[in-house]
Amino acid sequence: MIIRKDALVKAANFCAYQERTQAEVREKLKSLDVEGDEADEIIVYLIEENYLNEGRFAKIFAGSKFRVKRWGRQKILFELKARKLSDHSIREGLAEIDDDDYMETLKTIIEKKKHELRTEKQPLILKQKLARYAMSKGFEGDLVWDIINKIVSSPK
């Protein structure tokens, strides 16, 4: 078994390299044969020393997945829950996404996909394909349909 100081240093380096969740740190500690109270003590120390901050993780994760991968809130929410973050941290993360940017991104991805599907002549099939694509990116159905109805019905 690794002594506590070694495990603490490795956990701190693990967190310093990039933002982590408590679950990820716990898994890392488990791989170092550190579990139970000792793992809890290390995690508390990492939180107190600001190596580990789930709110910060959620903000960075949500912001980057939205800006870089153009994920919608639903997909980001699902991923944050899968990473076992608290509801408070998830709300903090999702708050990083500006509503105007969100709508503009949704409009952009739908228009881009519409251009890719320009050979589709039937408007209903085109709308279904656009909606399926946008919703698979994690955008909410009501927002998707609002944008699609404005874009497809308007001549371009």
PDB file of C-alpha atoms in Angstrom:
ATOM      1  CA  MET A   1       0.000   0.000   0.000  1.00  0.00           C
ATOM      2  CA  ILE A   2       1.243   3.473  -0.877  1.00  0.00           C
ATOM      3  CA  ILE A   3       1.760   5.731   2.106  1.00  0.00           C
ATOM      4  CA  ARG A   4      -0.659   8.612   2.495  1.00  0.00           C
ATOM      5  CA  LYS A   5       1.822  11.335   1.510  1.00  0.00           C
ATOM      6  CA  ASP A   6       2.564   9.656  -1.841  1.00  0.00           C
ATOM      7  CA  ALA A   7      -1.138   9.203  -2.540  1.00  0.00           C
ATOM      8  CA  LEU A   8      -1.814  12.832  -1.598  1.00  0.00           C
ATOM      9  CA  VAL A   9       0.930  14.112  -3.918  1.00  0.00           C
ATOM     10  CA  LYS A  10      -0.285  11.919  -6.776  1.00  0.00           C
ATOM     11  CA  ALA A  11      -3.890  13.027  -6.247  1.00  0.00           C
ATOM     12  CA  ALA A  12      -2.858  16.689  -6.116  1.00  0.00           C
ATOM     13  CA  ASN A  13      -0.855  16.317  -9.337  1.00  0.00           C
ATOM     14  CA  PHE A  14      -3.811  14.515 -10.925  1.00  0.00           C
ATOM     15  CA  CYS A  15      -6.050  17.482 -10.087  1.00  0.00           C
ATOM     16  CA  ALA A  16      -3.455  20.100 -11.032  1.00  0.00           C
ATOM     17  CA  TYR A  17      -3.080  18.636 -14.528  1.00  0.00           C
ATOM     18  CA  GLN A  18      -6.733  19.308 -15.412  1.00  0.00           C
ATOM     19  CA  GLU A  19     -10.059  19.871 -13.679  1.00  0.00           C
ATOM     20  CA  ARG A  20     -11.464  16.695 -12.108  1.00  0.00           C
ATOM     21  CA  THR A  21     -14.595  15.519 -10.330  1.00  0.00           C
ATOM     22  CA  GLN A  22     -14.629  13.885  -6.926  1.00  0.00           C
ATOM     23  CA  ALA A  23     -15.618  10.607  -8.597  1.00  0.00           C
ATOM     24  CA  GLU A  24     -12.562  10.756 -10.887  1.00  0.00           C
ATOM     25  CA  VAL A  25     -10.263  11.452  -7.928  1.00  0.00           C
ATOM     26  CA  ARG A  26     -11.856   8.638  -5.951  1.00  0.00           C
ATOM     27  CA  GLU A  27     -11.198   6.266  -8.896  1.00  0.00           C
ATOM     28  CA  LYS A  28      -7.582   7.446  -9.074  1.00  0.00           C
ATOM     29  CA  LEU A  29      -7.152   6.877  -5.352  1.00  0.00           C
ATOM     30  CA  LYS A  30      -8.708   3.434  -5.682  1.00  0.00           C
ATOM     31  CA  SER A  31      -6.127   2.597  -8.368  1.00  0.00           C
ATOM     32  CA  LEU A  32      -3.485   3.620  -5.799  1.00  0.00           C
ATOM     33  CA  ASP A  33      -5.072   1.270  -3.220  1.00  0.00           C
ATOM     34  CA  VAL A  34      -6.394   4.169  -1.141  1.00  0.00           C
ATOM     35  CA  GLU A  35     -10.027   3.802  -0.088  1.00  0.00           C
ATOM     36  CA  GLY A  36     -12.428   4.588   2.723  1.00  0.00           C
ATOM     37  CA  ASP A  37     -11.576   7.211   5.333  1.00  0.00           C
ATOM     38  CA  GLU A  38      -8.101   7.800   3.946  1.00  0.00           C
ATOM     39  CA  ALA A  39      -9.530   8.609   0.491  1.00  0.00           C
ATOM     40  CA  ASP A  40     -12.128  10.895   2.095  1.00  0.00           C
ATOM     41  CA  GLU A  41      -9.393  12.763   3.996  1.00  0.00           C
ATOM     42  CA  ILE A  42      -7.383  13.279   0.816  1.00  0.00           C
ATOM     43  CA  ILE A  43     -10.450  14.535  -1.060  1.00  0.00           C
ATOM     44  CA  VAL A  44     -11.305  16.957   1.761  1.00  0.00           C
ATOM     45  CA  TYR A  45      -7.732  18.248   1.698  1.00  0.00           C
ATOM     46  CA  LEU A  46      -7.855  18.699  -2.098  1.00  0.00           C
ATOM     47  CA  ILE A  47     -11.120  20.651  -1.799  1.00  0.00           C
ATOM     48  CA  GLU A  48      -9.766  22.848   1.036  1.00  0.00           C
ATOM     49  CA  GLU A  49      -6.611  23.613  -0.953  1.00  0.00           C
ATOM     50  CA  ASN A  50      -8.713  24.334  -4.078  1.00  0.00           C
ATOM     51  CA  TYR A  51      -7.183  21.541  -6.153  1.00  0.00           C
ATOM     52  CA  LEU A  52     -10.640  20.065  -6.506  1.00  0.00           C
ATOM     53  CA  ASN A  53     -13.692  22.206  -7.239  1.00  0.00           C
ATOM     54  CA  GLU A  54     -16.695  20.604  -8.914  1.00  0.00           C
ATOM     55  CA  GLY A  55     -18.371  23.918  -9.654  1.00  0.00           C
ATOM     56  CA  ARG A  56     -15.281  25.047 -11.532  1.00  0.00           C
ATOM     57  CA  PHE A  57     -15.166  21.682 -13.341  1.00  0.00           C
ATOM     58  CA  ALA A  58     -18.820  22.016 -14.386  1.00  0.00           C
ATOM     59  CA  LYS A  59     -18.317  25.573 -15.687  1.00  0.00           C
ATOM     60  CA  ILE A  60     -15.275  24.622 -17.756  1.00  0.00           C
ATOM     61  CA  PHE A  61     -16.862  21.397 -19.019  1.00  0.00           C
ATOM     62  CA  ALA A  62     -20.169  23.004 -20.015  1.00  0.00           C
ATOM     63  CA  GLY A  63     -18.557  26.047 -21.588  1.00  0.00           C
ATOM     64  CA  SER A  64     -16.050  24.095 -23.631  1.00  0.00           C
ATOM     65  CA  LYS A  65     -18.485  21.401 -24.808  1.00  0.00           C
ATOM     66  CA  PHE A  66     -20.870  24.142 -25.914  1.00  0.00           C
ATOM     67  CA  ARG A  67     -18.276  26.329 -27.646  1.00  0.00           C
ATOM     68  CA  VAL A  68     -16.029  23.645 -29.130  1.00  0.00           C
ATOM     69  CA  LYS A  69     -18.335  20.701 -29.812  1.00  0.00           C
ATOM     70  CA  ARG A  70     -21.541  22.728 -30.050  1.00  0.00           C
ATOM     71  CA  TRP A  71     -23.418  20.495 -27.651  1.00  0.00           C
ATOM     72  CA  GLY A  72     -26.832  21.548 -26.389  1.00  0.00           C
ATOM     73  CA  ARG A  73     -27.818  21.861 -22.745  1.00  0.00           C
ATOM     74  CA  GLN A  74     -29.520  18.456 -22.630  1.00  0.00           C
ATOM     75  CA  LYS A  75     -26.401  16.569 -23.689  1.00  0.00           C
ATOM     76  CA  ILE A  76     -24.203  18.602 -21.334  1.00  0.00           C
ATOM     77  CA  LEU A  77     -26.657  17.988 -18.486  1.00  0.00           C
ATOM     78  CA  PHE A  78     -26.616  14.246 -19.150  1.00  0.00           C
ATOM     79  CA  GLU A  79     -22.802  14.158 -19.196  1.00  0.00           C
ATOM     80  CA  LEU A  80     -22.493  16.157 -15.977  1.00  0.00           C
ATOM     81  CA  LYS A  81     -24.960  13.832 -14.236  1.00  0.00           C
ATOM     82  CA  ALA A  82     -23.037  10.816 -15.537  1.00  0.00           C
ATOM     83  CA  ARG A  83     -19.950  12.292 -13.859  1.00  0.00           C
ATOM     84  CA  LYS A  84     -21.851  12.304 -10.539  1.00  0.00           C
ATOM     85  CA  LEU A  85     -21.820  16.056 -10.007  1.00  0.00           C
ATOM     86  CA  SER A  86     -24.193  17.722  -7.561  1.00  0.00           C
ATOM     87  CA  ASP A  87     -27.273  19.523  -8.859  1.00  0.00           C
ATOM     88  CA  HIS A  88     -25.770  22.798  -7.620  1.00  0.00           C
ATOM     89  CA  SER A  89     -22.569  22.251  -9.633  1.00  0.00           C
ATOM     90  CA  ILE A  90     -24.593  21.278 -12.697  1.00  0.00           C
ATOM     91  CA  ARG A  91     -26.641  24.491 -12.443  1.00  0.00           C
ATOM     92  CA  GLU A  92     -23.402  26.486 -12.128  1.00  0.00           C
ATOM     93  CA  GLY A  93     -22.037  24.825 -15.239  1.00  0.00           C
ATOM     94  CA  LEU A  94     -25.148  25.332 -17.348  1.00  0.00           C
ATOM     95  CA  ALA A  95     -25.311  28.986 -16.272  1.00  0.00           C
ATOM     96  CA  GLU A  96     -22.059  29.505 -18.207  1.00  0.00           C
ATOM     97  CA  ILE A  97     -23.985  29.199 -21.476  1.00  0.00           C
ATOM     98  CA  ASP A  98     -25.339  32.545 -22.665  1.00  0.00           C
ATOM     99  CA  ASP A  99     -28.915  32.310 -23.999  1.00  0.00           C
ATOM    100  CA  ASP A 100     -28.237  34.470 -27.056  1.00  0.00           C
ATOM    101  CA  ASP A 101     -25.128  32.461 -27.968  1.00  0.00           C
ATOM    102  CA  TYR A 102     -27.103  29.273 -27.429  1.00  0.00           C
ATOM    103  CA  MET A 103     -29.841  30.281 -29.861  1.00  0.00           C
ATOM    104  CA  GLU A 104     -27.325  31.571 -32.393  1.00  0.00           C
ATOM    105  CA  THR A 105     -25.375  28.297 -32.226  1.00  0.00           C
ATOM    106  CA  LEU A 106     -28.550  26.271 -32.677  1.00  0.00           C
ATOM    107  CA  LYS A 107     -29.525  28.373 -35.682  1.00  0.00           C
ATOM    108  CA  THR A 108     -26.028  27.994 -37.163  1.00  0.00           C
ATOM    109  CA  ILE A 109     -25.895  24.197 -36.837  1.00  0.00           C
ATOM    110  CA  ILE A 110     -29.382  23.844 -38.330  1.00  0.00           C
ATOM    111  CA  GLU A 111     -28.526  26.112 -41.265  1.00  0.00           C
ATOM    112  CA  LYS A 112     -25.275  24.232 -41.859  1.00  0.00           C
ATOM    113  CA  LYS A 113     -27.070  20.885 -41.789  1.00  0.00           C
ATOM    114  CA  LYS A 114     -29.769  22.259 -44.098  1.00  0.00           C
ATOM    115  CA  HIS A 115     -27.063  23.213 -46.577  1.00  0.00           C
ATOM    116  CA  GLU A 116     -25.629  19.666 -46.368  1.00  0.00           C
ATOM    117  CA  LEU A 117     -29.119  18.258 -47.040  1.00  0.00           C
ATOM    118  CA  ARG A 118     -29.876  20.610 -49.951  1.00  0.00           C
ATOM    119  CA  THR A 119     -30.740  17.653 -52.223  1.00  0.00           C
ATOM    120  CA  GLU A 120     -33.712  16.778 -49.984  1.00  0.00           C
ATOM    121  CA  LYS A 121     -36.783  18.076 -51.851  1.00  0.00           C
ATOM    122  CA  GLN A 122     -39.557  17.134 -49.406  1.00  0.00           C
ATOM    123  CA  PRO A 123     -39.885  19.796 -46.687  1.00  0.00           C
ATOM    124  CA  LEU A 124     -41.309  17.413 -44.069  1.00  0.00           C
ATOM    125  CA  ILE A 125     -38.452  14.932 -44.442  1.00  0.00           C
ATOM    126  CA  LEU A 126     -35.952  17.797 -44.399  1.00  0.00           C
ATOM    127  CA  LYS A 127     -37.465  19.144 -41.178  1.00  0.00           C
ATOM    128  CA  GLN A 128     -37.355  15.683 -39.560  1.00  0.00           C
ATOM    129  CA  LYS A 129     -33.706  15.207 -40.483  1.00  0.00           C
ATOM    130  CA  LEU A 130     -32.784  18.659 -39.182  1.00  0.00           C
ATOM    131  CA  ALA A 131     -34.683  18.105 -35.935  1.00  0.00           C
ATOM    132  CA  ARG A 132     -33.144  14.675 -35.376  1.00  0.00           C
ATOM    133  CA  TYR A 133     -29.665  16.105 -35.931  1.00  0.00           C
ATOM    134  CA  ALA A 134     -30.103  19.110 -33.617  1.00  0.00           C
ATOM    135  CA  MET A 135     -31.709  17.029 -30.873  1.00  0.00           C
ATOM    136  CA  SER A 136     -28.909  14.453 -31.105  1.00  0.00           C
ATOM    137  CA  LYS A 137     -26.541  17.341 -30.326  1.00  0.00           C
ATOM    138  CA  GLY A 138     -28.528  17.896 -27.123  1.00  0.00           C
ATOM    139  CA  PHE A 139     -30.709  20.871 -28.025  1.00  0.00           C
ATOM    140  CA  GLU A 140     -34.240  21.060 -26.642  1.00  0.00           C
ATOM    141  CA  GLY A 141     -37.027  19.968 -28.983  1.00  0.00           C
ATOM    142  CA  ASP A 142     -39.188  23.096 -28.661  1.00  0.00           C
ATOM    143  CA  LEU A 143     -36.248  25.386 -29.511  1.00  0.00           C
ATOM    144  CA  VAL A 144     -35.207  23.135 -32.390  1.00  0.00           C
ATOM    145  CA  TRP A 145     -38.679  23.144 -33.945  1.00  0.00           C
ATOM    146  CA  ASP A 146     -39.017  26.931 -33.549  1.00  0.00           C
ATOM    147  CA  ILE A 147     -35.782  27.501 -35.472  1.00  0.00           C
ATOM    148  CA  ILE A 148     -36.531  24.848 -38.088  1.00  0.00           C
ATOM    149  CA  ASN A 149     -39.961  26.289 -38.806  1.00  0.00           C
ATOM    150  CA  LYS A 150     -38.433  29.733 -39.302  1.00  0.00           C
ATOM    151  CA  ILE A 151     -35.560  28.515 -41.484  1.00  0.00           C
ATOM    152  CA  VAL A 152     -37.317  25.926 -43.672  1.00  0.00           C
ATOM    153  CA  SER A 153     -40.457  27.934 -44.318  1.00  0.00           C
ATOM    154  CA  SER A 154     -38.453  31.017 -45.289  1.00  0.00           C
ATOM    155  CA  PRO A 155     -37.009  30.994 -48.821  1.00  0.00           C
ATOM    156  CA  LYS A 156     -33.221  31.334 -49.126  1.00  0.00           C
TER     157      LYS A 156
END
